[in-house]
Tab-separated table of C-alpha atoms in Angstrom:
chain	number	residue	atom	x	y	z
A	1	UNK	CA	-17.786	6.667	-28.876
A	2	UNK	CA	-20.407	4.094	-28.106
A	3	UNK	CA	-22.412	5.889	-25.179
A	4	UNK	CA	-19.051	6.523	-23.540
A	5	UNK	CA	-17.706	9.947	-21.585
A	6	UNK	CA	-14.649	10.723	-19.969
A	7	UNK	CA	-13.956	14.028	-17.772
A	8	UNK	CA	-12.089	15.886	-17.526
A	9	UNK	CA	-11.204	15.887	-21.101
A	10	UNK	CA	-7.658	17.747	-19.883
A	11	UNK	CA	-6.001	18.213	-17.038
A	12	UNK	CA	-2.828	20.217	-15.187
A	13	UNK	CA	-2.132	19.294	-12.219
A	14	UNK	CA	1.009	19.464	-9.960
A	15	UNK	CA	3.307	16.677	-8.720
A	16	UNK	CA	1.602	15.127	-5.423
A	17	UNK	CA	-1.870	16.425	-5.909
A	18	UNK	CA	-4.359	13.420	-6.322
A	19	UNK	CA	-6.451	13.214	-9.213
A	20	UNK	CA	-9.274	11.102	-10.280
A	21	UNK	CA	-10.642	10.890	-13.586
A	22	UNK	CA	-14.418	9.484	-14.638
A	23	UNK	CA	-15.263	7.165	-16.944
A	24	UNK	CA	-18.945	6.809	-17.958
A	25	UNK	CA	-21.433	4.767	-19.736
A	26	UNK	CA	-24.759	4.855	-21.057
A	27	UNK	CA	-24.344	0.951	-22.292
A	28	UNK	CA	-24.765	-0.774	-19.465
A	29	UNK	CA	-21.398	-3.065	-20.020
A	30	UNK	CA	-20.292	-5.443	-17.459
A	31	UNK	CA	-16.573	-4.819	-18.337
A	32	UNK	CA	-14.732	-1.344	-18.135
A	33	UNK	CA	-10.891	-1.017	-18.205
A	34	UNK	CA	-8.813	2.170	-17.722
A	35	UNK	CA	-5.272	2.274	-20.166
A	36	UNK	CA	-2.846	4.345	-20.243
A	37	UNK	CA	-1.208	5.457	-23.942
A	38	UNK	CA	2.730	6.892	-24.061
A	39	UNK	CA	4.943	7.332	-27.607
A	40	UNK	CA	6.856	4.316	-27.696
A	41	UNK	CA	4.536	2.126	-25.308
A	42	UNK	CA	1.345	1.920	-27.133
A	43	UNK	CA	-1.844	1.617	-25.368
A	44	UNK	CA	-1.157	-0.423	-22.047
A	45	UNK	CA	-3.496	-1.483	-19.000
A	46	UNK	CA	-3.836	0.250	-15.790
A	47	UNK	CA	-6.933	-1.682	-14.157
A	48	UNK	CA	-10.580	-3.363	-15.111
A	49	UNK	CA	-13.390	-4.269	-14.024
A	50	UNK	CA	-15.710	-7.185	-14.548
A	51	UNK	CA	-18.527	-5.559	-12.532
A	52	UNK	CA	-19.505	-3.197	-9.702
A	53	UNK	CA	-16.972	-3.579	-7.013
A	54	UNK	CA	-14.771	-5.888	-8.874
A	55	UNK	CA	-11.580	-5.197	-10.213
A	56	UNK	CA	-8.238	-6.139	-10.527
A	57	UNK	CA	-4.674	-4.830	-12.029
A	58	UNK	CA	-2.985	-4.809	-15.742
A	59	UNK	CA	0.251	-4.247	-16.928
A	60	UNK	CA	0.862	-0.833	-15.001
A	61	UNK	CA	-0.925	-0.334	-11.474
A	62	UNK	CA	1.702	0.910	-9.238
A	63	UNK	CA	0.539	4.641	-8.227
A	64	UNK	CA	-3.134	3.904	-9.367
A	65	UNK	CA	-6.421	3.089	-7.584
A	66	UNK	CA	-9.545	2.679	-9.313
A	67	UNK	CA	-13.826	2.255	-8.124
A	68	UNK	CA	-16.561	1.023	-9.379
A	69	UNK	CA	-19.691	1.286	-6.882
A	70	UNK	CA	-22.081	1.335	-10.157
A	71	UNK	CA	-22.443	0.077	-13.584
A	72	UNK	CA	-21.855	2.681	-15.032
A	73	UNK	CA	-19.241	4.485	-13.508
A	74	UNK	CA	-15.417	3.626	-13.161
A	75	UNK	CA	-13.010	6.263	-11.191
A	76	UNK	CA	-9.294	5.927	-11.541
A	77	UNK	CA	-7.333	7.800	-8.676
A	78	UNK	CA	-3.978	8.477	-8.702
A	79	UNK	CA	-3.122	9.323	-4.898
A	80	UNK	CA	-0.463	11.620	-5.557
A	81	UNK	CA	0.215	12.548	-9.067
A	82	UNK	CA	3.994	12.354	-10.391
A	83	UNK	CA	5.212	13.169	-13.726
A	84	UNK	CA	5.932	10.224	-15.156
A	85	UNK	CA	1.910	9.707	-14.822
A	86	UNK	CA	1.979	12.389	-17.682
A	87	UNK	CA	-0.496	10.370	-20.536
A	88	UNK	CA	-3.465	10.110	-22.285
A	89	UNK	CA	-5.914	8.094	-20.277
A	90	UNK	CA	-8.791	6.038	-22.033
A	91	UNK	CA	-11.495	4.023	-20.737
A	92	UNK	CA	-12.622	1.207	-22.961
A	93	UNK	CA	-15.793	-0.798	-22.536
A	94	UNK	CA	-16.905	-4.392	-23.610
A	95	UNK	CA	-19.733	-6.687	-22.671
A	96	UNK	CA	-18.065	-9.637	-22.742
A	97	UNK	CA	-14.133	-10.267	-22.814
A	98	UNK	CA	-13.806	-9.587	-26.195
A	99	UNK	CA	-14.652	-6.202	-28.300
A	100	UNK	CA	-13.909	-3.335	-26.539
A	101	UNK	CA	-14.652	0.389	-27.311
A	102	UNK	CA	-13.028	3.156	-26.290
A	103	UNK	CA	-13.643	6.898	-24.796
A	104	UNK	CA	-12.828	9.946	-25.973
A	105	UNK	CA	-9.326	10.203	-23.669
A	106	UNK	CA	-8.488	12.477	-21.117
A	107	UNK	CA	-5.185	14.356	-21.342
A	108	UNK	CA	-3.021	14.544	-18.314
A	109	UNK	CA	-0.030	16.900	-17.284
A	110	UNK	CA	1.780	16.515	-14.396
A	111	UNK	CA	4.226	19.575	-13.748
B	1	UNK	CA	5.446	-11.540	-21.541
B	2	UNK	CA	2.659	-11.627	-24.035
B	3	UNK	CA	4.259	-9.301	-26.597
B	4	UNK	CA	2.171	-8.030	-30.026
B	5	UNK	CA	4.586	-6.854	-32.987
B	6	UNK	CA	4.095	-4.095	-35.580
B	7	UNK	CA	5.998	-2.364	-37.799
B	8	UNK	CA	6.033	1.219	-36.449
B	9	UNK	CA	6.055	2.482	-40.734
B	10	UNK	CA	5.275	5.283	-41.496
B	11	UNK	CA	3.873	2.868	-44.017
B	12	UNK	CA	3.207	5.571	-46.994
B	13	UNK	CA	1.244	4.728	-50.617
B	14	UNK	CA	-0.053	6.267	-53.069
B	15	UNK	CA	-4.020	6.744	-53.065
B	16	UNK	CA	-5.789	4.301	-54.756
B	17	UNK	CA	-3.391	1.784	-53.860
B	18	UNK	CA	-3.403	-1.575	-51.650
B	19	UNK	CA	-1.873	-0.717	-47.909
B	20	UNK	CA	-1.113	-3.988	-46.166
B	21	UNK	CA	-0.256	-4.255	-42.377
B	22	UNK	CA	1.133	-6.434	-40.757
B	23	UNK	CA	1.347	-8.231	-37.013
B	24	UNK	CA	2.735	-10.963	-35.150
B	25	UNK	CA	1.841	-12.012	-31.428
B	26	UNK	CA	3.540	-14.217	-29.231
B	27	UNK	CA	0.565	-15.913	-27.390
B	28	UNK	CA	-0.085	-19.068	-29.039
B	29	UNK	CA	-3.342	-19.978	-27.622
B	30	UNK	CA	-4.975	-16.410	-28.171
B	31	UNK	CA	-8.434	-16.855	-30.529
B	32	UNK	CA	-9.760	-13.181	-31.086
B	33	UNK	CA	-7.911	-10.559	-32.658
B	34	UNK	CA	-8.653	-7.380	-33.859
B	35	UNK	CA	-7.876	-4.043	-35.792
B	36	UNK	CA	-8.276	-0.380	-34.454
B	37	UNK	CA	-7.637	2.664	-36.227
B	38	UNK	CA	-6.451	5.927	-34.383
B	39	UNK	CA	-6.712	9.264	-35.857
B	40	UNK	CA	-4.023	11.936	-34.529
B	41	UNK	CA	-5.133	13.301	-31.457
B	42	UNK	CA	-8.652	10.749	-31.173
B	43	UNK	CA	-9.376	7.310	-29.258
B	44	UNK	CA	-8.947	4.144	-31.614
B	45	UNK	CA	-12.024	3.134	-33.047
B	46	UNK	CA	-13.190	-0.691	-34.201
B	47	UNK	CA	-12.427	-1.682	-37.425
B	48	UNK	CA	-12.538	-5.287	-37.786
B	49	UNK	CA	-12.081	-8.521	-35.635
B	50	UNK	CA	-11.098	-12.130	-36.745
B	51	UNK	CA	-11.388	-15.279	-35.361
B	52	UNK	CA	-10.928	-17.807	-37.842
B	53	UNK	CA	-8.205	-18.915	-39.902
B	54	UNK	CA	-8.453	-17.148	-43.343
B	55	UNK	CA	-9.688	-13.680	-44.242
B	56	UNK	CA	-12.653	-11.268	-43.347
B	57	UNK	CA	-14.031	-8.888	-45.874
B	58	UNK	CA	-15.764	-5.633	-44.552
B	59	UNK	CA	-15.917	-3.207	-47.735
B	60	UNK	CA	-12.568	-1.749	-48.739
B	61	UNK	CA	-11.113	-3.936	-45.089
B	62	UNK	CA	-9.608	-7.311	-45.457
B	63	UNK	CA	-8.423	-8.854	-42.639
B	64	UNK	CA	-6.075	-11.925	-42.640
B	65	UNK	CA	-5.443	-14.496	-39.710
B	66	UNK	CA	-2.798	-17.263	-40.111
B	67	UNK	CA	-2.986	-18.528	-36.884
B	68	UNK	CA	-0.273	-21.793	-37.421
B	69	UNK	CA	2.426	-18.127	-38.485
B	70	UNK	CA	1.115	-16.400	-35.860
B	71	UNK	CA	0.006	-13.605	-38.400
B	72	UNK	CA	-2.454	-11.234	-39.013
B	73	UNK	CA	-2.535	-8.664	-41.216
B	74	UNK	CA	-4.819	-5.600	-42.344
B	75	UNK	CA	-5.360	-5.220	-46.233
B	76	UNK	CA	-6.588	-1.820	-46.997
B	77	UNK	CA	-8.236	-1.453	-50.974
B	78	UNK	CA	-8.389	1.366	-53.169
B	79	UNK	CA	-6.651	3.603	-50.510
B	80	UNK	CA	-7.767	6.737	-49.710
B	81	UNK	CA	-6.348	10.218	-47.671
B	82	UNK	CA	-8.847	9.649	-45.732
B	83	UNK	CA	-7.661	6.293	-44.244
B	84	UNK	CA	-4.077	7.744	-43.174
B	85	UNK	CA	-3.963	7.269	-39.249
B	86	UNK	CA	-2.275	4.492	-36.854
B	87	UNK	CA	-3.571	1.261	-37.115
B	88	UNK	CA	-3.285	-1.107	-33.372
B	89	UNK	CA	-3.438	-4.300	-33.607
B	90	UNK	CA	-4.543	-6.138	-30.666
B	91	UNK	CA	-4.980	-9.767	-29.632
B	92	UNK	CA	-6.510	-11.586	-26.389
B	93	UNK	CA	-4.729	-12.862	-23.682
B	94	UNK	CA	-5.081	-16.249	-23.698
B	95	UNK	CA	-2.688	-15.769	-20.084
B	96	UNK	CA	-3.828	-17.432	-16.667
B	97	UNK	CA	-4.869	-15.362	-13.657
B	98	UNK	CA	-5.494	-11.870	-14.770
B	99	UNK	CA	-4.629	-11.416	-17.803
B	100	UNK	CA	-6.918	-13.889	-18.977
B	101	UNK	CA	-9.144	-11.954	-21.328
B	102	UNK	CA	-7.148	-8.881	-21.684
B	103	UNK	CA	-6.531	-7.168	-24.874
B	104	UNK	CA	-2.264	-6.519	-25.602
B	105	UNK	CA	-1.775	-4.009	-28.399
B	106	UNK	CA	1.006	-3.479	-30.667
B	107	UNK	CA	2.463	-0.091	-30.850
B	108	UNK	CA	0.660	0.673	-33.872
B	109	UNK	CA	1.873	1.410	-37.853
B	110	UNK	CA	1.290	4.574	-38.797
B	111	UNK	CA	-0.500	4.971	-42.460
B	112	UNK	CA	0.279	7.715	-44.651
B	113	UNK	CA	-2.120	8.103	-48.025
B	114	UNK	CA	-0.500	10.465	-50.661
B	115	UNK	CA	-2.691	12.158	-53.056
């Protein structure tokens, strides 16, 4: 998975808890992007980052926030959980806008 | 609405045989494109990226890019069990503003191999 660890790898949580998953690499990347992947949707983009402190939205922000205060870190916060937030998260990595490789995925339930 | 095209499949031949996949994207002025495959249950993983008009041999991979058709398309040889997963195509946003640089996937074919 190219130096790259999410955590938690699952997660259960309850409708209007926040949650915050990690991203992390070991490949010192410049980019780092958090998708989201639903049946019927196919992998779709939540946020990026084209280094520390800068980011900005994809496809499907709304009820996400994410961080970056170092290279290799990139939090994505969801400020109060609802169930249509119910996914498989992945955090991808590239070096320049182009290639991209993926983490292992976190799996989220929101009950 | 950059939009990225698959056939969903399941796509299903016999081993040994040639699987060919197919996409078609929207974006006109996109230049890199590539091919991820995603086990059941696993993150997609790199197979092979294109740039150029024609095709791109990597072993048993072919990859073909017609970019005038808006086409590419995955060629798998000599097919094995091994190789049955989802295959995501995905192709840079050529798009202004944000999206400039982004990667859109298709919803992925899924590849059965029969023994």
């Amino acid at each position: 998975d190219a130096g790259i660890t999410q955590s938690p790898r699952h997660k259960v949580t309850e409708t209007g808890t926040p949650v915050t998953l990690r991203c992390h690499q070991t490949e010192n990347h410049r980019y780092m992007y958090w998708y989201r992947q639903d049946p019927g949707h196919g992998l779709r983009l939540i946020h990026y980052s084209y280094g520390v402190k800068d980011t900005d939205k994809g496809e499907v922000s709304d009820g996400y926030s994410v961080s970056r205060s170092k290279t290799e870190d990139f939090l994505l916060t969801l400020e109060s959980a609802t169930s249509s937030q119910t996914s498989v998260y992945f955090c991808a990595i590239s070096e320049g806008t182009d290639t991209q490789y993926f983490g292992p995925g976190t799996r989220l339930t929101v009950l | 609405q950059k939009e990225v095209e698959q056939n969903s499949g399941p796509l299903s031949v016999p081993e040994g045989a040639i699987a060919s996949l197919n996409c078609t994207y929207s974006d006109r002025g996109s230049q890199s494109f590539f091919w991820y495959r995603q086990y059941s249950g696993k993150s997609p993983e790199l197979i092979m990226f294109i740039y150029s008009n024609g095709d791109k041999e990597d072993g048993r991979f072919t990859a073909q890019l017609n970019k005038a058709s808006q086409y590419v398309s995955l060629l798998i040889r000599d097919s094995q069990p091994s190789d049955s997963a989802t295959y995501l195509c995905a192709v840079i946003s050529s798009g202004y503003g944000g999206s400039q640089g982004n990667l859109i996937f298709g919803k992925g074919t899924k590849l059965s191999v029969k023994p």
